[in-house]
């Protein structure tokens, strides 16, 4: 099984057609370096839950994307509806049981979602070591929104932005355009209880 087939199967199973659009294209959105619990949320959520079991390190992130022409501007509208972080091969993930790791409302969007670990949340929102390039959260969000609003030479809009927030550890944030109000986090575990993937959804 290849990764795209796995992603399509997971989208069919976990994205509610009444709450979110199933993605039509899939990409590897680079790698995410984490040192602590992982959060998929809006940038200014008043409360959020973290996925606690993600192992520290650098992991690939695969996303599902929906593209539509914008009726008002005529420009392409793009949003991400799912993200997968695999810790095993696609065959093992396909056999895994996925369970909701949050079981509560996780605020998202409405236009921007961040995949970031707790140290990045602390650095950008609270009292953690502040990234030199971003004196505050507003500056970070302005940078991300400008990047997401810049089409490439073919006119296609980007589906993600990758921003390093700690040069010492390499911790980074992946930012996505979304059209959603809540996020899901599902832990995929094999028959022995080993974590083989984290699946995030936007709806």
PDB file of C-alpha atoms in Angstrom:
ATOM      1  CA  UNK A   1       0.000   0.000   0.000  1.00  0.00           C
ATOM      2  CA  UNK A   2       1.325   3.457  -0.842  1.00  0.00           C
ATOM      3  CA  UNK A   3       0.817   6.582   1.250  1.00  0.00           C
ATOM      4  CA  UNK A   4      -1.801   8.175  -1.013  1.00  0.00           C
ATOM      5  CA  UNK A   5      -4.006   5.083  -0.896  1.00  0.00           C
ATOM      6  CA  UNK A   6      -3.727   5.064   2.887  1.00  0.00           C
ATOM      7  CA  UNK A   7      -4.634   8.754   3.078  1.00  0.00           C
ATOM      8  CA  UNK A   8      -7.675   8.280   0.843  1.00  0.00           C
ATOM      9  CA  UNK A   9      -8.869   5.372   2.970  1.00  0.00           C
ATOM     10  CA  UNK A  10      -8.405   7.353   6.197  1.00  0.00           C
ATOM     11  CA  UNK A  11     -10.255  10.323   4.696  1.00  0.00           C
ATOM     12  CA  UNK A  12     -13.187   8.096   3.746  1.00  0.00           C
ATOM     13  CA  UNK A  13     -13.307   6.679   7.256  1.00  0.00           C
ATOM     14  CA  UNK A  14     -12.700   9.734   9.422  1.00  0.00           C
ATOM     15  CA  UNK A  15     -13.884  12.840   7.579  1.00  0.00           C
ATOM     16  CA  UNK A  16     -17.609  13.343   8.080  1.00  0.00           C
ATOM     17  CA  UNK A  17     -19.095  14.364   4.738  1.00  0.00           C
ATOM     18  CA  UNK A  18     -21.599  16.610   6.519  1.00  0.00           C
ATOM     19  CA  UNK A  19     -18.911  18.531   8.416  1.00  0.00           C
ATOM     20  CA  UNK A  20     -15.891  18.599   6.127  1.00  0.00           C
ATOM     21  CA  UNK A  21     -14.961  18.058   2.514  1.00  0.00           C
ATOM     22  CA  UNK A  22     -12.963  14.979   1.661  1.00  0.00           C
ATOM     23  CA  UNK A  23      -9.581  15.922   0.187  1.00  0.00           C
ATOM     24  CA  UNK A  24      -8.887  15.533  -3.508  1.00  0.00           C
ATOM     25  CA  UNK A  25      -5.107  15.806  -3.485  1.00  0.00           C
ATOM     26  CA  UNK A  26      -2.405  14.736  -1.060  1.00  0.00           C
ATOM     27  CA  UNK A  27       1.058  16.075  -0.297  1.00  0.00           C
ATOM     28  CA  UNK A  28       3.950  15.597   2.058  1.00  0.00           C
ATOM     29  CA  UNK A  29       4.075  18.958   3.792  1.00  0.00           C
ATOM     30  CA  UNK A  30       7.632  18.515   4.964  1.00  0.00           C
ATOM     31  CA  UNK A  31       8.770  17.416   8.410  1.00  0.00           C
ATOM     32  CA  UNK A  32       7.702  18.542  11.867  1.00  0.00           C
ATOM     33  CA  UNK A  33      10.235  18.657  14.699  1.00  0.00           C
ATOM     34  CA  UNK A  34       8.684  18.306  18.143  1.00  0.00           C
ATOM     35  CA  UNK A  35      10.023  18.088  21.683  1.00  0.00           C
ATOM     36  CA  UNK A  36       6.732  17.866  23.579  1.00  0.00           C
ATOM     37  CA  UNK A  37       3.005  17.203  23.253  1.00  0.00           C
ATOM     38  CA  UNK A  38       1.456  18.126  19.913  1.00  0.00           C
ATOM     39  CA  UNK A  39      -1.436  20.525  19.291  1.00  0.00           C
ATOM     40  CA  UNK A  40      -3.599  21.074  16.194  1.00  0.00           C
ATOM     41  CA  UNK A  41      -5.538  24.265  16.815  1.00  0.00           C
ATOM     42  CA  UNK A  42      -6.252  27.842  15.883  1.00  0.00           C
ATOM     43  CA  UNK A  43      -3.465  30.269  16.747  1.00  0.00           C
ATOM     44  CA  UNK A  44      -5.501  32.064  19.414  1.00  0.00           C
ATOM     45  CA  UNK A  45      -7.608  29.279  20.917  1.00  0.00           C
ATOM     46  CA  UNK A  46      -8.789  30.109  24.434  1.00  0.00           C
ATOM     47  CA  UNK A  47      -8.469  26.437  25.360  1.00  0.00           C
ATOM     48  CA  UNK A  48      -7.038  23.366  23.655  1.00  0.00           C
ATOM     49  CA  UNK A  49      -6.033  19.768  24.202  1.00  0.00           C
ATOM     50  CA  UNK A  50      -2.688  18.240  23.290  1.00  0.00           C
ATOM     51  CA  UNK A  51      -1.923  14.824  21.826  1.00  0.00           C
ATOM     52  CA  UNK A  52       0.423  13.604  24.527  1.00  0.00           C
ATOM     53  CA  UNK A  53       2.008  10.489  23.083  1.00  0.00           C
ATOM     54  CA  UNK A  54       3.871  11.872  20.060  1.00  0.00           C
ATOM     55  CA  UNK A  55       7.543  10.836  20.332  1.00  0.00           C
ATOM     56  CA  UNK A  56      10.108  13.624  20.361  1.00  0.00           C
ATOM     57  CA  UNK A  57      11.977  13.951  17.082  1.00  0.00           C
ATOM     58  CA  UNK A  58      11.394  14.911  13.458  1.00  0.00           C
ATOM     59  CA  UNK A  59       8.469  13.296  11.671  1.00  0.00           C
ATOM     60  CA  UNK A  60       6.950  13.533   8.169  1.00  0.00           C
ATOM     61  CA  UNK A  61       3.550  15.195   7.803  1.00  0.00           C
ATOM     62  CA  UNK A  62       1.153  14.285   4.991  1.00  0.00           C
ATOM     63  CA  UNK A  63      -1.918  16.399   4.265  1.00  0.00           C
ATOM     64  CA  UNK A  64      -5.164  16.206   2.317  1.00  0.00           C
ATOM     65  CA  UNK A  65      -6.154  19.314   0.363  1.00  0.00           C
ATOM     66  CA  UNK A  66      -9.327  20.675  -1.245  1.00  0.00           C
ATOM     67  CA  UNK A  67      -9.087  23.329  -3.979  1.00  0.00           C
ATOM     68  CA  UNK A  68     -12.001  25.416  -5.296  1.00  0.00           C
ATOM     69  CA  UNK A  69     -12.341  28.557  -7.427  1.00  0.00           C
ATOM     70  CA  UNK A  70     -13.414  31.504  -5.277  1.00  0.00           C
ATOM     71  CA  UNK A  71     -16.672  32.895  -6.669  1.00  0.00           C
ATOM     72  CA  UNK A  72     -15.950  36.484  -5.585  1.00  0.00           C
ATOM     73  CA  UNK A  73     -12.258  36.948  -6.317  1.00  0.00           C
ATOM     74  CA  UNK A  74     -11.813  34.407  -9.088  1.00  0.00           C
ATOM     75  CA  UNK A  75      -8.682  33.196  -7.309  1.00  0.00           C
ATOM     76  CA  UNK A  76      -8.140  29.654  -6.184  1.00  0.00           C
ATOM     77  CA  UNK A  77      -9.377  28.799  -2.697  1.00  0.00           C
ATOM     78  CA  UNK A  78      -7.460  26.084  -0.876  1.00  0.00           C
ATOM     79  CA  UNK A  79      -7.933  24.442   2.477  1.00  0.00           C
ATOM     80  CA  UNK A  80      -6.548  21.452   4.330  1.00  0.00           C
ATOM     81  CA  UNK A  81      -8.959  18.930   5.824  1.00  0.00           C
ATOM     82  CA  UNK A  82      -6.594  16.340   7.288  1.00  0.00           C
ATOM     83  CA  UNK A  83      -2.994  15.773   8.344  1.00  0.00           C
ATOM     84  CA  UNK A  84      -1.276  12.479   9.128  1.00  0.00           C
ATOM     85  CA  UNK A  85       1.946  11.904  11.044  1.00  0.00           C
ATOM     86  CA  UNK A  86       3.060   8.299  10.435  1.00  0.00           C
ATOM     87  CA  UNK A  87       5.320   6.388  12.828  1.00  0.00           C
ATOM     88  CA  UNK A  88       5.141   3.112  10.868  1.00  0.00           C
ATOM     89  CA  UNK A  89       4.694   1.941   7.288  1.00  0.00           C
ATOM     90  CA  UNK A  90       1.325   2.391   5.505  1.00  0.00           C
ATOM     91  CA  UNK A  91       0.399  -1.303   5.865  1.00  0.00           C
ATOM     92  CA  UNK A  92       0.731  -1.160   9.651  1.00  0.00           C
ATOM     93  CA  UNK A  93      -1.240   2.084   9.812  1.00  0.00           C
ATOM     94  CA  UNK A  94      -4.006   0.644   7.619  1.00  0.00           C
ATOM     95  CA  UNK A  95      -4.451  -2.201  10.130  1.00  0.00           C
ATOM     96  CA  UNK A  96      -4.481   0.127  13.158  1.00  0.00           C
ATOM     97  CA  UNK A  97      -7.447   1.069  15.315  1.00  0.00           C
ATOM     98  CA  UNK A  98      -7.941   4.843  15.508  1.00  0.00           C
ATOM     99  CA  UNK A  99      -9.446   6.385  18.631  1.00  0.00           C
ATOM    100  CA  UNK A 100     -10.284   9.980  19.495  1.00  0.00           C
ATOM    101  CA  UNK A 101      -7.443  11.326  21.642  1.00  0.00           C
ATOM    102  CA  UNK A 102      -9.229  14.539  22.659  1.00  0.00           C
ATOM    103  CA  UNK A 103     -12.956  13.758  23.092  1.00  0.00           C
ATOM    104  CA  UNK A 104     -13.691  17.462  23.453  1.00  0.00           C
ATOM    105  CA  UNK A 105     -14.112  20.541  21.267  1.00  0.00           C
ATOM    106  CA  UNK A 106     -10.778  21.698  19.848  1.00  0.00           C
ATOM    107  CA  UNK A 107     -11.101  25.241  18.413  1.00  0.00           C
ATOM    108  CA  UNK A 108      -9.772  25.614  14.899  1.00  0.00           C
ATOM    109  CA  UNK A 109      -9.710  28.227  12.160  1.00  0.00           C
ATOM    110  CA  UNK A 110     -11.928  29.576  10.884  1.00  0.00           C
ATOM    111  CA  UNK A 111      -9.208  30.293   8.295  1.00  0.00           C
ATOM    112  CA  UNK A 112      -5.898  29.232   9.835  1.00  0.00           C
ATOM    113  CA  UNK A 113      -4.732  26.087  11.637  1.00  0.00           C
ATOM    114  CA  UNK A 114      -1.395  25.386  13.272  1.00  0.00           C
ATOM    115  CA  UNK A 115       0.293  22.066  13.949  1.00  0.00           C
ATOM    116  CA  UNK A 116       2.712  22.917  16.752  1.00  0.00           C
ATOM    117  CA  UNK A 117       4.106  21.377  19.887  1.00  0.00           C
ATOM    118  CA  UNK A 118       3.697  22.741  23.399  1.00  0.00           C
ATOM    119  CA  UNK A 119       7.111  24.420  23.359  1.00  0.00           C
ATOM    120  CA  UNK A 120       6.166  26.355  20.204  1.00  0.00           C
ATOM    121  CA  UNK A 121       2.828  27.351  21.759  1.00  0.00           C
ATOM    122  CA  UNK A 122       4.715  28.591  24.815  1.00  0.00           C
ATOM    123  CA  UNK A 123       7.257  30.500  22.709  1.00  0.00           C
ATOM    124  CA  UNK A 124       4.710  32.244  20.509  1.00  0.00           C
ATOM    125  CA  UNK A 125       1.877  32.795  22.990  1.00  0.00           C
ATOM    126  CA  UNK A 126       3.331  32.853  26.468  1.00  0.00           C
ATOM    127  CA  UNK A 127       6.661  33.122  28.322  1.00  0.00           C
ATOM    128  CA  UNK A 128       8.832  30.644  26.437  1.00  0.00           C
ATOM    129  CA  UNK A 129      11.996  31.701  24.603  1.00  0.00           C
ATOM    130  CA  UNK A 130      10.752  34.112  21.938  1.00  0.00           C
ATOM    131  CA  UNK A 131      11.823  33.485  18.311  1.00  0.00           C
ATOM    132  CA  UNK A 132      14.077  36.302  17.121  1.00  0.00           C
ATOM    133  CA  UNK A 133      12.053  36.769  13.920  1.00  0.00           C
ATOM    134  CA  UNK A 134       8.708  37.150  15.682  1.00  0.00           C
ATOM    135  CA  UNK A 135       8.408  39.589  18.582  1.00  0.00           C
ATOM    136  CA  UNK A 136       4.834  38.461  19.237  1.00  0.00           C
ATOM    137  CA  UNK A 137       2.121  36.127  17.999  1.00  0.00           C
ATOM    138  CA  UNK A 138       0.607  38.812  15.761  1.00  0.00           C
ATOM    139  CA  UNK A 139       3.877  39.107  13.831  1.00  0.00           C
ATOM    140  CA  UNK A 140       4.006  35.347  13.375  1.00  0.00           C
ATOM    141  CA  UNK A 141       0.404  35.171  12.136  1.00  0.00           C
ATOM    142  CA  UNK A 142       0.967  38.092   9.746  1.00  0.00           C
ATOM    143  CA  UNK A 143       3.980  36.287   8.263  1.00  0.00           C
ATOM    144  CA  UNK A 144       2.055  33.033   7.826  1.00  0.00           C
ATOM    145  CA  UNK A 145      -0.996  34.707   6.305  1.00  0.00           C
ATOM    146  CA  UNK A 146       1.177  36.612   3.826  1.00  0.00           C
ATOM    147  CA  UNK A 147       2.897  33.387   2.765  1.00  0.00           C
ATOM    148  CA  UNK A 148      -0.400  31.546   2.353  1.00  0.00           C
ATOM    149  CA  UNK A 149      -1.771  34.402   0.242  1.00  0.00           C
ATOM    150  CA  UNK A 150       1.121  34.281  -2.247  1.00  0.00           C
ATOM    151  CA  UNK A 151       0.537  32.135  -5.328  1.00  0.00           C
ATOM    152  CA  UNK A 152       3.368  30.340  -7.073  1.00  0.00           C
ATOM    153  CA  UNK A 153       4.354  31.036 -10.675  1.00  0.00           C
ATOM    154  CA  UNK A 154       1.533  28.809 -11.953  1.00  0.00           C
ATOM    155  CA  UNK A 155      -1.100  30.642  -9.917  1.00  0.00           C
ATOM    156  CA  UNK A 156      -1.580  27.845  -7.400  1.00  0.00           C
ATOM    157  CA  UNK A 157      -2.018  28.869  -3.803  1.00  0.00           C
ATOM    158  CA  UNK A 158       0.116  27.169  -1.133  1.00  0.00           C
ATOM    159  CA  UNK A 159      -1.465  24.586   1.147  1.00  0.00           C
ATOM    160  CA  UNK A 160       1.055  24.965   3.982  1.00  0.00           C
ATOM    161  CA  UNK A 161       3.787  27.145   5.432  1.00  0.00           C
ATOM    162  CA  UNK A 162       6.724  25.780   7.422  1.00  0.00           C
ATOM    163  CA  UNK A 163       8.224  28.150  10.013  1.00  0.00           C
ATOM    164  CA  UNK A 164      11.106  27.345  12.379  1.00  0.00           C
ATOM    165  CA  UNK A 165      10.538  28.903  15.796  1.00  0.00           C
ATOM    166  CA  UNK A 166      13.551  27.551  17.703  1.00  0.00           C
ATOM    167  CA  UNK A 167      16.867  27.453  15.867  1.00  0.00           C
ATOM    168  CA  UNK A 168      18.502  25.568  18.738  1.00  0.00           C
ATOM    169  CA  UNK A 169      16.131  22.581  18.796  1.00  0.00           C
ATOM    170  CA  UNK A 170      14.761  22.899  15.255  1.00  0.00           C
ATOM    171  CA  UNK A 171      11.177  23.014  16.543  1.00  0.00           C
ATOM    172  CA  UNK A 172       8.917  24.313  13.789  1.00  0.00           C
ATOM    173  CA  UNK A 173       5.265  25.074  13.111  1.00  0.00           C
ATOM    174  CA  UNK A 174       3.276  23.922  10.099  1.00  0.00           C
ATOM    175  CA  UNK A 175       0.454  26.322   9.249  1.00  0.00           C
ATOM    176  CA  UNK A 176      -2.456  25.465   6.970  1.00  0.00           C
ATOM    177  CA  UNK A 177      -5.379  27.316   5.418  1.00  0.00           C
ATOM    178  CA  UNK A 178      -8.619  25.760   6.650  1.00  0.00           C
ATOM    179  CA  UNK A 179     -12.338  26.311   6.447  1.00  0.00           C
ATOM    180  CA  UNK A 180     -13.301  24.759   9.747  1.00  0.00           C
ATOM    181  CA  UNK A 181     -14.230  25.488  13.337  1.00  0.00           C
ATOM    182  CA  UNK A 182     -13.004  22.386  15.130  1.00  0.00           C
ATOM    183  CA  UNK A 183     -10.174  19.877  14.983  1.00  0.00           C
ATOM    184  CA  UNK A 184      -9.915  16.195  15.739  1.00  0.00           C
ATOM    185  CA  UNK A 185      -6.912  14.174  16.859  1.00  0.00           C
ATOM    186  CA  UNK A 186      -6.994  10.398  16.452  1.00  0.00           C
ATOM    187  CA  UNK A 187      -4.365   7.994  17.708  1.00  0.00           C
ATOM    188  CA  UNK A 188      -3.761   4.944  15.536  1.00  0.00           C
ATOM    189  CA  UNK A 189      -2.473   1.946  17.493  1.00  0.00           C
ATOM    190  CA  UNK A 190      -1.568  -1.569  16.424  1.00  0.00           C
ATOM    191  CA  UNK A 191      -2.741  -4.773  18.106  1.00  0.00           C
ATOM    192  CA  UNK A 192       0.028  -4.421  20.724  1.00  0.00           C
ATOM    193  CA  UNK A 193      -1.018  -0.869  21.604  1.00  0.00           C
ATOM    194  CA  UNK A 194       1.953   0.739  19.862  1.00  0.00           C
ATOM    195  CA  UNK A 195       1.289   4.219  18.438  1.00  0.00           C
ATOM    196  CA  UNK A 196       1.703   3.991  14.652  1.00  0.00           C
ATOM    197  CA  UNK A 197       0.157   7.301  13.522  1.00  0.00           C
ATOM    198  CA  UNK A 198      -1.590  10.504  14.546  1.00  0.00           C
ATOM    199  CA  UNK A 199      -4.438  11.705  12.340  1.00  0.00           C
ATOM    200  CA  UNK A 200      -5.696  15.287  12.557  1.00  0.00           C
ATOM    201  CA  UNK A 201      -8.950  16.437  10.938  1.00  0.00           C
ATOM    202  CA  UNK A 202     -10.533  19.825  10.295  1.00  0.00           C
ATOM    203  CA  UNK A 203     -14.307  20.139  10.242  1.00  0.00           C
TER     204      UNK A 203
END
